[in-house]
Coordinates of C-alpha atoms in Angstrom, one line a residue:
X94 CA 281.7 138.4 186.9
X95 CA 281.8 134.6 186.1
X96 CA 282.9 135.6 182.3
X97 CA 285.6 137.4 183.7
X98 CA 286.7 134.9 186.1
X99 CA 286.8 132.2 183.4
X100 CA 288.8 134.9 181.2
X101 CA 291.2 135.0 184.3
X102 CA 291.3 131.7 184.5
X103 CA 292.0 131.2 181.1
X104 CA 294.8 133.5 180.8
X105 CA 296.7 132.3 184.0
X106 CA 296.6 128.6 182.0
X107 CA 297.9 130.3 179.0
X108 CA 300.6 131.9 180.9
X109 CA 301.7 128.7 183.0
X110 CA 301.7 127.0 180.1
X111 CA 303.8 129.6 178.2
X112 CA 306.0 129.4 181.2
X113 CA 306.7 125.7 181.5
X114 CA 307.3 125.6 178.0
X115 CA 309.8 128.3 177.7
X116 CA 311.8 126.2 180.7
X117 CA 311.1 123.3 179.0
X118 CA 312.1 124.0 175.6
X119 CA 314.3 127.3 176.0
X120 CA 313.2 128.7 173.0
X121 CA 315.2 132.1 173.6
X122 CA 317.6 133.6 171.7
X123 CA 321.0 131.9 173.3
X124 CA 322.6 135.7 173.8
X125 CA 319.5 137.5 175.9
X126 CA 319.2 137.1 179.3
X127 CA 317.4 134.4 181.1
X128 CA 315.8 134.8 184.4
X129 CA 313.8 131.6 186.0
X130 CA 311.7 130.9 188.8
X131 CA 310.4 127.5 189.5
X132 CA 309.4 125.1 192.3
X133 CA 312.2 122.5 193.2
X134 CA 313.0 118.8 195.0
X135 CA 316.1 118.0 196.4
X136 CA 317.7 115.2 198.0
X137 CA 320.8 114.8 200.0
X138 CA 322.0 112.2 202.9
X139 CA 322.3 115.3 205.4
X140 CA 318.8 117.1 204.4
X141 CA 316.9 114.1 203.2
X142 CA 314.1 115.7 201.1
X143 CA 313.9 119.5 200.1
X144 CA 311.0 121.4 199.2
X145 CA 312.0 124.7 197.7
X146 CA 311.6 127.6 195.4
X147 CA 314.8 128.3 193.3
X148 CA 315.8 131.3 190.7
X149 CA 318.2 131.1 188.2
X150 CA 319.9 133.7 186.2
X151 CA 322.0 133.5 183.1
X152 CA 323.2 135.8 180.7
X153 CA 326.2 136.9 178.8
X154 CA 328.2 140.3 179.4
X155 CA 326.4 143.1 177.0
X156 CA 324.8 140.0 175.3
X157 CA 328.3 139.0 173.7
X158 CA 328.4 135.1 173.2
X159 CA 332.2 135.5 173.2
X160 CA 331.9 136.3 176.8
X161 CA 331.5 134.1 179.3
X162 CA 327.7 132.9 180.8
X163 CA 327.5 134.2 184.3
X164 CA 325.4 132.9 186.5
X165 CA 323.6 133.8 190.1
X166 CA 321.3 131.4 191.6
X167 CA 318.8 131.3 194.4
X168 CA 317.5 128.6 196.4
X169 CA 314.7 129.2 199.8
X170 CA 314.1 125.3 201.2
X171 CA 312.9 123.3 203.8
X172 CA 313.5 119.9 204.6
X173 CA 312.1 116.9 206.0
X174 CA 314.9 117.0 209.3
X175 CA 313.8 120.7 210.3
X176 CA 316.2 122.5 208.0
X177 CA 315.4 125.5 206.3
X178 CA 317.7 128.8 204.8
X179 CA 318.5 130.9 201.8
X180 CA 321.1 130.5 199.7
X181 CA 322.4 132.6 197.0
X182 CA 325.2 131.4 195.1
X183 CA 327.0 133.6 191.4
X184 CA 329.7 133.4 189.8
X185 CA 330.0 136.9 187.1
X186 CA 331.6 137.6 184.9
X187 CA 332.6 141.5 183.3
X188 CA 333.1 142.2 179.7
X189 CA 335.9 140.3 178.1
X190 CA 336.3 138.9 181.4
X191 CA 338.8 141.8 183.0
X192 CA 336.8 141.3 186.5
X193 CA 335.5 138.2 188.0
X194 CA 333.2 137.7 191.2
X195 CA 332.5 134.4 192.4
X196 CA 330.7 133.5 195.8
X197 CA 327.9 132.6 198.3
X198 CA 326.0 133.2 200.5
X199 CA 323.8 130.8 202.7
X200 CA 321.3 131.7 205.6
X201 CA 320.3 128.6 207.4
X202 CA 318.8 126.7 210.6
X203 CA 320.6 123.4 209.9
X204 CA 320.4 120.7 212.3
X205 CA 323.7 118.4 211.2
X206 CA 325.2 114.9 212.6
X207 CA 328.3 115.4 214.5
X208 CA 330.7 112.5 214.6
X209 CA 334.0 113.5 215.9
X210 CA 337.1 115.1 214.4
X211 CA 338.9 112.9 212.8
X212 CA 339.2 110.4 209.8
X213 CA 338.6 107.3 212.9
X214 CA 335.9 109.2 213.7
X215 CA 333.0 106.1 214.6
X216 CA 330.5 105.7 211.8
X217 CA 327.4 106.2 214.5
X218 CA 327.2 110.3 215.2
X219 CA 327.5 111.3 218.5
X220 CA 325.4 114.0 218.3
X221 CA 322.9 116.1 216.4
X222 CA 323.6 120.2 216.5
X223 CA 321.3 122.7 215.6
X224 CA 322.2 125.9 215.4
X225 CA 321.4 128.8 213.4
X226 CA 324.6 129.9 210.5
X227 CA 325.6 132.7 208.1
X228 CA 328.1 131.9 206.1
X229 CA 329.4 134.8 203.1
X230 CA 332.2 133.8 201.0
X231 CA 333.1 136.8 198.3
X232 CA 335.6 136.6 196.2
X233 CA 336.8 139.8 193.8
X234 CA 339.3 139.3 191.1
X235 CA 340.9 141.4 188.7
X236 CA 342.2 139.7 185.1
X237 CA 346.5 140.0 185.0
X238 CA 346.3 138.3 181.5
X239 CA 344.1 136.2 179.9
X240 CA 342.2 133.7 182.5
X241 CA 344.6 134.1 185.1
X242 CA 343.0 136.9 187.9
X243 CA 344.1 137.9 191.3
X244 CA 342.2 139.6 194.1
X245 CA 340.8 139.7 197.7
X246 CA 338.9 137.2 199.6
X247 CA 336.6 137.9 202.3
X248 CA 334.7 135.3 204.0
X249 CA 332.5 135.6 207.1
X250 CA 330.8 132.7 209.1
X251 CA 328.3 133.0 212.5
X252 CA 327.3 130.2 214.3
X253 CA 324.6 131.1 216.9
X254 CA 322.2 129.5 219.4
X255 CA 324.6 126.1 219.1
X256 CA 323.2 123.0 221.1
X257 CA 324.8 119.6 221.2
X258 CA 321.7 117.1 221.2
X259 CA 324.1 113.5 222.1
X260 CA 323.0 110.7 220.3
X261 CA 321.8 108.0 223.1
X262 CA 323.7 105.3 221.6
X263 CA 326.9 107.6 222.0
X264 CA 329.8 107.1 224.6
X265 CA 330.9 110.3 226.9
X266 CA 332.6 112.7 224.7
X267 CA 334.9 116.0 225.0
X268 CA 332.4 119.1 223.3
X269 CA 334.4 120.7 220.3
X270 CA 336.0 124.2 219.9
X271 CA 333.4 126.3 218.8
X272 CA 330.8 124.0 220.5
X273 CA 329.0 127.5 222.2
X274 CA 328.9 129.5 218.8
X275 CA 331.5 131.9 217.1
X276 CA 331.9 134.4 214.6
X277 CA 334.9 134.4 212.3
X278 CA 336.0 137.0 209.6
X279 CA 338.6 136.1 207.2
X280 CA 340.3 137.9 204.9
X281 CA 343.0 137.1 202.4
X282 CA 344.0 136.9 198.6
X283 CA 343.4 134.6 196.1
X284 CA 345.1 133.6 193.0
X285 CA 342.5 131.4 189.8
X286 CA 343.4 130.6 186.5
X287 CA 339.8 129.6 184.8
X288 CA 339.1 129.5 181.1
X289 CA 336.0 127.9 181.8
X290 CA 333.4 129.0 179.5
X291 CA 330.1 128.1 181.2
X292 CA 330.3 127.3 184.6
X293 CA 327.2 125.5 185.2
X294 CA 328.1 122.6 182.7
X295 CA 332.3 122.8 181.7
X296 CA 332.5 121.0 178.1
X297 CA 336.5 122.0 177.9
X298 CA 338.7 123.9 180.4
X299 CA 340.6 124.6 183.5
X300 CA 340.0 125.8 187.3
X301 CA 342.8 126.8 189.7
X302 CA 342.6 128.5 193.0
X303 CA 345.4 129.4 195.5
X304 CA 344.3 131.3 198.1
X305 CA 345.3 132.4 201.7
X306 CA 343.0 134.0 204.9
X307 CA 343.7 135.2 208.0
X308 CA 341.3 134.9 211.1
X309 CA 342.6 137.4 213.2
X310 CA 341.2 137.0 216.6
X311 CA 340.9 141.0 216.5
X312 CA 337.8 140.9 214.8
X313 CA 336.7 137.1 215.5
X314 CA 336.1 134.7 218.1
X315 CA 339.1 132.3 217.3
X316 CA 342.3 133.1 215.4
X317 CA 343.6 130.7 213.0
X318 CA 344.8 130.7 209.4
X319 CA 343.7 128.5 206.0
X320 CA 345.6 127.5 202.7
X321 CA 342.7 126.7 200.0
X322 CA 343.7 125.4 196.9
X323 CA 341.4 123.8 194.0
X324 CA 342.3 122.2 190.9
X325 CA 339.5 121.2 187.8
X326 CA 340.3 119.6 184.3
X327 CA 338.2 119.6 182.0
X328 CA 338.5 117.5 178.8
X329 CA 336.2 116.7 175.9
X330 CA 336.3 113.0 174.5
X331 CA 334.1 112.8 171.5
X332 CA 331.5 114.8 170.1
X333 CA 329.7 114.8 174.0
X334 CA 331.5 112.9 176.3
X335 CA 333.9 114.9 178.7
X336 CA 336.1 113.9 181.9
X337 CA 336.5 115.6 184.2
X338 CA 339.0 115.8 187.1
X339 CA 339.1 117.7 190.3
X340 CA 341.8 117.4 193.4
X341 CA 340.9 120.1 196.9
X342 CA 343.5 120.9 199.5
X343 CA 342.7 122.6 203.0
X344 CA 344.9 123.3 205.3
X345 CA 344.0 125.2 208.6
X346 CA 346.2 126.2 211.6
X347 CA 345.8 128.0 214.8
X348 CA 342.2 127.5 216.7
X349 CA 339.7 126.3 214.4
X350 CA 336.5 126.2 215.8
X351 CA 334.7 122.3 214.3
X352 CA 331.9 124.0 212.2
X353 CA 335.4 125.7 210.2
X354 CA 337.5 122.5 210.0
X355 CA 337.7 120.7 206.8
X356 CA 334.9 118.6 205.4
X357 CA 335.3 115.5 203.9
X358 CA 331.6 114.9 202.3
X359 CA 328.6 116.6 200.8
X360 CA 327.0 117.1 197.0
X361 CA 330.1 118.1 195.6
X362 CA 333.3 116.1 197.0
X363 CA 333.2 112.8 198.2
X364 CA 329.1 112.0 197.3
X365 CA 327.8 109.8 199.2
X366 CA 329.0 110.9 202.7
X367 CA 327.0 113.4 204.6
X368 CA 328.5 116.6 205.0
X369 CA 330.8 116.6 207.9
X370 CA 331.3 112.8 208.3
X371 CA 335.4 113.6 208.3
X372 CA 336.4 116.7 209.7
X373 CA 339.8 118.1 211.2
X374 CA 342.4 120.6 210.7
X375 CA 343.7 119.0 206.9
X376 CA 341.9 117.6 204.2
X377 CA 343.0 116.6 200.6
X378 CA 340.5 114.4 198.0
X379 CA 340.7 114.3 194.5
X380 CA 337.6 113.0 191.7
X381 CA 337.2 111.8 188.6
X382 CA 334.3 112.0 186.4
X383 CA 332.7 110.4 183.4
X384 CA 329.8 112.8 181.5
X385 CA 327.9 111.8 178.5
X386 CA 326.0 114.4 177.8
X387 CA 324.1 113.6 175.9
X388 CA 323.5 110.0 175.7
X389 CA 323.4 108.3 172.3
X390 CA 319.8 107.3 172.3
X391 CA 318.5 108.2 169.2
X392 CA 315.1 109.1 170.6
X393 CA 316.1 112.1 172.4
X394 CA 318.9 114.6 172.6
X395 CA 318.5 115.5 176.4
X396 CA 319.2 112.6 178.4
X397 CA 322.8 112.0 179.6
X398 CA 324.6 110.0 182.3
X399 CA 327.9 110.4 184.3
X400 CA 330.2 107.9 186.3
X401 CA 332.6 109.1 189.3
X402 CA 334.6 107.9 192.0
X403 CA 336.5 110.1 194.8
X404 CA 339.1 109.1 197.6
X405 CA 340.3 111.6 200.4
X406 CA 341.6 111.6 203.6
X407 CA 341.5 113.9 207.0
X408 CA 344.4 114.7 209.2
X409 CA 345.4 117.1 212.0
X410 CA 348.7 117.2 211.0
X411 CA 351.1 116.4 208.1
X412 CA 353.5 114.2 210.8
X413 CA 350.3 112.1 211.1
X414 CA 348.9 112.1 207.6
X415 CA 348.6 108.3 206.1
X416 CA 347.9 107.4 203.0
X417 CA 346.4 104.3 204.4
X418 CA 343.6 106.0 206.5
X419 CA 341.8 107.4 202.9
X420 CA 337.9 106.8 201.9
X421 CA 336.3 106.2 199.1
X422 CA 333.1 107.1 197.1
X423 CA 331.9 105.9 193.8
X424 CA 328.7 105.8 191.5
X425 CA 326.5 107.3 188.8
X426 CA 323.4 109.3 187.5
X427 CA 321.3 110.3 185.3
X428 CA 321.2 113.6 183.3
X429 CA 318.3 116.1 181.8
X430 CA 318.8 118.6 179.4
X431 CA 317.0 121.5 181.5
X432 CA 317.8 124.6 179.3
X433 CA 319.4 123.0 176.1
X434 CA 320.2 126.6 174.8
X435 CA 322.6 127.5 178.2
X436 CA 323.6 123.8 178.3
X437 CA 322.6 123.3 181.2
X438 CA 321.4 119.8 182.9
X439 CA 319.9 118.4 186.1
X440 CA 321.2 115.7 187.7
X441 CA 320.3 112.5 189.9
X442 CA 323.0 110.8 190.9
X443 CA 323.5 107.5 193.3
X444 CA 327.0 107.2 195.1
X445 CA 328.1 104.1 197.2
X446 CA 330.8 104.3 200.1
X447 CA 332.1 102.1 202.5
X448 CA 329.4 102.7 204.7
X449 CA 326.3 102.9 202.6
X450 CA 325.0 104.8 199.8
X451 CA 323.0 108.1 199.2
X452 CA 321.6 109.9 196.1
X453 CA 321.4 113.6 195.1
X454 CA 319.0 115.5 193.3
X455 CA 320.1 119.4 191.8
X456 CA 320.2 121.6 189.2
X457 CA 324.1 121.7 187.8
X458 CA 327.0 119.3 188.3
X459 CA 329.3 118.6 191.2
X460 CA 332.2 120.6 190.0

């Protein structure tokens, strides 16, 4: 019995070992499939530190490198404020591209800081709001000519078991639309051009998305309508370097319940302000960023860096829009080469606003 305990032993070594350094080194043929599980830590101003187990995905229709890489990720957390969920996110891909899915899906208790609607909105929250979410966003697309696709989009959020916890620092204030939980189903079209080749890490290409969803207070709690719209550039400069450019639109009308309003903030857009810090009916932001991937070190071929900075602005209405009520963000980060063979890098990344700083920690870039 203690020889074949030692053999076990032995052999689950070997096999973590074989295991890190297949993730490590992504020895694989580029065109088979690649399916990853592996233990994660996260950081973000609204979750502070995640503990997690993510999955990863990534393979090439009928193992064609002239297809595009497709990839569907998972991501089970919890966090040091109480937050935990499940989120699922993919974005695939059909032979020669002539159907495209791309969504997500995220299951979570998530306790968030409320500060108001509104780009004034005071810097201090006035209160914390737990409640339990479900949030589906699907989009399928069929290819009308080469990278430009057209379909339906479906997008279902519940917000359940909703309390308002006021901060005790925080004046008397009105409770939002939405404050005692809703469930909204929208459904609409959508118009994208993308030639993007690999999603995960875009070397050279384009993302646009136009799209339109109704709420219809048939089949949800509030009625109200949305105009999305999404612009990426992305541009090589040099052997490695590329910018990159991104500029969001969101435009809702009719009852919008707060959890649905536009939001200015978060890992992607506007890094460096916790998710939600500016919400309201409008939002438009636009980013820039630097990536050297990878960094001309000599020593090593992974390690890369990136430098961005963001503006945008929230407004209830266009007659009261002001190009004079805008915020900034701005920093930079590090970059590892996590599957060189994909092209695909983690990243750490420190932004600075006008009201503080915060740095992120995930697998992928911001946009």
């Amino acid at each position: 019995m203690i020889l074949i305990f030692f053999s076990s032993q032995a052999h689950s070594q070997s096999f973590l070992k074989r295991y890190i350094n297949n993730i490590v080194n992504d020895s694989s043929n580029i065109s088979r499939p690649q399916f990853l599980v592996y233990p994660t830590l996260a950081y973000a101003p609204e979750t502070s530190w995640e503990i997690g187990l993510s999955s990863l995905w990534v393979y090439y229709a009928k193992q064609d490198t002239a297809n595009r890489l497709s990839e569907i990720s998972g991501f089970t957390f919890l966090t040091l404020e109480n937050q935990y969920g499940l989120w699922f996110d993919h974005a695939i891909y059909s032979d020669q591209s002539k159907w495209f899915f791309l969504g997500r899906i995220r299951l979570q208790s998530f306790p968030l800081k409320y500060h108001g609607i509104g780009i004034d909105s005071p810097e201090d929250y006035l209160a914390l709001v737990d409640a339990n979410q479900i949030m589906i966003k699907e989009r399928v697309l069929r290819q009308l000519r080469p990278n430009l696709f057209f379909g339906i989009e479906a997008d279902f959020q519940r917000m359940s078991k909703v309390e308002f916890k006021p901060s005790p620092e925080a004046p008397p204030f009105d409770l939002p639309l939405g404050y005692e939980g809703s469930t909204n189903i929208g459904l609409g079209v959508g118009l994208v051009y993308d030639d993007r080749h690999n999603v995960l890490n875009v070397r050279k290409g384009n993302f646009g998305e136009l799209a339109y969803l109704r709420y219809s207070p048939a089949i949800s709690t509030f009625g109200f309508n949305a105009v999305l719209m999404d612009t990426r550039i992305f541009r090589p400069v040099g052997k490695n370097s590329v910018f990159a450019w991104q500029a969001i639109g969101q435009f809702f009308s009719g009852d919008v319940p707060f959890n649905q309003l536009a939001l200015l903030g978060g890992d992607s857009m506007m890094r460096g302000y916790y998710l939600g810090r500016f919400r309201d009916k409008n939002q438009i932001a636009t980013q820039a960023e630097f990536r050297m991937l990878p960094l001309p070190l000599g020593f090593s071929k992974r390690i890369g860096a990136a430098a961005f900075a963001g503006t945008g602005t929230v407004f209830p209405d266009f007659s009261l829009a002001s190009i004079n009520k805008v915020v900034w963000s701005a920093g930079g980060g590090l970059r590892f080469l996590l599957f060189p063979k994909k092209d695909i890098y983690t990243r750490l990344d420190v932004a600075f606003t006008q009201e503080g700083s915060g740095f992120y920690l995930f697998i992928g870039e911001a946009f």
